Amino acid sequence: MAVNLRNVLPHQESPFFRKLHIIVAVLILAQIINSDLTEREALGQFTLTGVVTWLHIISGFGLLICGFLMLAWMLSKRGFRYYFSWVLMDFRGIADDFRSLRQISLPKAHSGGMAATVQGLGVVSLLGVAACGGLWFILNTIYGAEASLTHQVLHLHKFLTVFIESYFWAHGAMGILHILITLRVQQLRKG
């Protein structure tokens, strides 16, 4: 079972990207869990809330770095059009995938397809949330928490977090479903 499961996990051809993907997923989950335990007022305190807040900030900067690494790797391996063909008003890959789904068949990953588009949007969402959080930290350090711009950037960060959280849960659920379906198909072929 472990060998079968390993074979259906994404990005078999690239161990670096698979590991980076797992690191990003774990860091995002940690951010979701600890976000309710953070307080900007606790930054200067040596309390549990202060430590959790600093962990949130440090791992947020880590996610920013990982997000740029992920985007750079994706673009260097497959190019802009592979993940962002919709920006160029090319929806053929998505249309092809919908046709496959109507035939009750899982579409393969390909340029401009749903999987590529979802991955591209996920990385852009990650970078948006992490960059906004990093900007908040810088503004908070320079101007303080009560500055209007600092306050607005914090609220933008919280607003954008809704998108990455939704993406995280939906992407994770679809990934698990895809793995389960693929394992089931493998079992049916053997038996």
XYZ file of C-alpha atoms in Angstrom:
191
model
C 0.000 0.000 0.000
C 2.828 2.439 0.858
C 4.440 1.870 -2.542
C 1.084 2.349 -4.313
C 0.383 5.535 -2.334
C 3.835 6.936 -3.113
C 3.256 6.255 -6.808
C 0.026 8.270 -6.940
C 1.345 11.324 -5.103
C 1.901 14.273 -7.438
C 5.233 15.383 -8.884
C 6.949 11.980 -8.973
C 9.308 13.281 -11.637
C 10.583 16.069 -9.411
C 11.537 15.214 -5.818
C 12.539 18.854 -5.153
C 9.115 20.170 -6.119
C 7.317 17.397 -4.222
C 9.246 18.257 -1.038
C 8.673 21.982 -1.543
C 4.957 21.309 -2.062
C 4.796 19.359 1.218
C 6.735 22.058 3.111
C 4.369 24.743 1.813
C 1.303 22.670 2.764
C 2.607 22.072 6.301
C 3.524 25.745 6.771
C 0.114 26.899 5.512
C -1.635 24.469 7.861
C 0.499 25.774 10.739
C -0.404 29.362 9.757
C -4.127 28.494 9.731
C -3.897 26.811 13.130
C -1.853 29.487 14.881
C -3.438 32.575 13.268
C -6.179 32.773 15.891
C -3.529 32.756 18.622
C -1.606 35.760 17.295
C -1.887 39.343 18.507
C 0.047 42.299 17.159
C 0.257 43.724 20.681
C 2.163 40.598 21.799
C 5.175 41.236 19.553
C 7.200 42.801 22.349
C 6.128 40.319 25.009
C 7.724 37.063 26.055
C 4.479 35.177 26.476
C 2.929 32.194 24.723
C 0.964 34.585 22.500
C 4.137 36.523 21.719
C 6.018 33.358 20.765
C 3.122 32.135 18.588
C 2.916 35.552 16.930
C 6.639 35.479 16.131
C 6.343 31.910 14.807
C 3.509 33.110 12.568
C 5.641 35.965 11.248
C 8.769 33.867 10.726
C 6.901 31.045 8.996
C 5.056 33.667 6.923
C 8.382 34.971 5.620
C 9.372 31.331 5.046
C 6.216 30.878 2.969
C 7.081 33.974 0.974
C 10.488 32.517 0.140
C 8.993 29.083 -0.623
C 6.312 30.710 -2.785
C 8.917 32.517 -4.885
C 10.971 29.301 -5.156
C 7.873 27.406 -6.231
C 6.873 30.020 -8.814
C 10.427 30.246 -10.184
C 10.657 26.459 -10.474
C 7.254 26.217 -12.158
C 8.050 28.931 -14.692
C 11.533 27.586 -15.422
C 10.231 24.048 -16.018
C 7.036 24.734 -17.945
C 6.763 28.440 -18.676
C 4.135 31.105 -18.090
C 1.573 29.774 -20.574
C 1.408 26.367 -18.886
C 0.011 27.811 -15.625
C -1.462 31.117 -16.732
C -2.876 30.584 -20.240
C -6.160 32.106 -19.012
C -4.338 35.453 -18.640
C -3.749 35.261 -22.396
C -7.479 34.470 -22.881
C -6.686 30.870 -23.866
C -9.277 28.609 -22.229
C -8.857 25.566 -24.515
C -7.140 23.462 -21.841
C -9.879 24.109 -19.305
C -12.557 23.339 -21.923
C -10.791 20.043 -22.740
C -10.747 19.132 -19.051
C -14.474 19.845 -18.688
C -15.115 17.533 -21.638
C -13.109 14.799 -19.882
C -15.060 15.316 -16.659
C -18.385 15.080 -18.516
C -17.237 11.685 -19.752
C -16.529 10.741 -16.113
C -12.804 10.633 -16.713
C -10.146 12.445 -14.693
C -8.250 14.868 -16.930
C -4.487 14.583 -17.133
C -2.339 17.556 -16.150
C -1.454 19.613 -19.213
C -0.736 23.148 -20.338
C -3.630 25.493 -19.631
C -5.681 22.741 -17.992
C -7.525 22.879 -14.693
C -4.706 21.331 -12.655
C -2.134 23.764 -14.050
C -4.489 26.728 -13.624
C -5.321 25.776 -10.039
C -1.636 25.375 -9.220
C -0.801 28.755 -10.749
C -3.635 30.491 -8.892
C -2.617 28.807 -5.640
C 0.961 30.053 -5.840
C -0.208 33.581 -6.735
C -2.637 33.514 -3.779
C 0.112 32.283 -1.474
C 2.455 35.047 -2.598
C -0.269 37.684 -2.220
C -1.114 36.705 1.356
C 2.516 36.243 2.418
C 3.669 39.500 0.787
C 0.817 41.403 2.394
C 1.667 39.897 5.799
C 5.328 40.773 5.330
C 4.409 44.318 4.336
C 2.256 44.604 7.464
C 5.191 43.500 9.627
C 7.509 46.063 8.015
C 4.945 48.866 8.338
C 4.191 47.847 11.924
C 7.909 47.974 12.736
C 8.437 51.375 11.084
C 5.180 53.227 11.805
C 3.555 51.213 14.578
C 0.301 49.282 14.778
C -1.904 52.346 14.999
C -0.812 53.914 11.704
C -3.625 53.972 9.187
C -1.648 52.254 6.429
C -0.463 49.518 8.809
C -4.044 48.914 9.911
C -5.321 48.773 6.302
C -2.604 46.348 5.202
C -3.386 44.079 8.173
C -7.062 43.991 7.164
C -6.090 43.287 3.549
C -3.869 40.434 4.772
C -6.791 38.984 6.760
C -9.122 39.364 3.773
C -6.692 37.630 1.391
C -6.224 34.844 3.920
C -9.788 33.722 3.182
C -8.720 32.890 -0.383
C -5.626 30.896 0.537
C -7.508 29.018 3.266
C -10.311 28.157 0.836
C -7.727 27.113 -1.735
C -5.836 25.024 0.825
C -8.889 23.029 1.923
C -10.357 22.646 -1.586
C -7.010 21.761 -3.178
C -6.249 19.301 -0.396
C -9.677 17.659 -0.684
C -9.390 17.383 -4.470
C -5.866 15.962 -4.132
C -7.009 13.335 -1.636
C -10.003 12.474 -3.840
C -7.711 12.161 -6.860
C -5.357 9.874 -4.919
C -8.238 7.686 -3.704
C -9.743 7.404 -7.190
C -6.360 6.558 -8.700
C -5.718 3.904 -6.025
C -9.188 2.436 -6.646
C -8.571 2.283 -10.398
C -5.233 0.539 -9.752
C -6.952 -2.002 -7.501
C -9.646 -2.684 -10.096
C -6.994 -3.246 -12.774
C -5.164 -5.767 -10.567
C -8.293 -7.646 -9.512
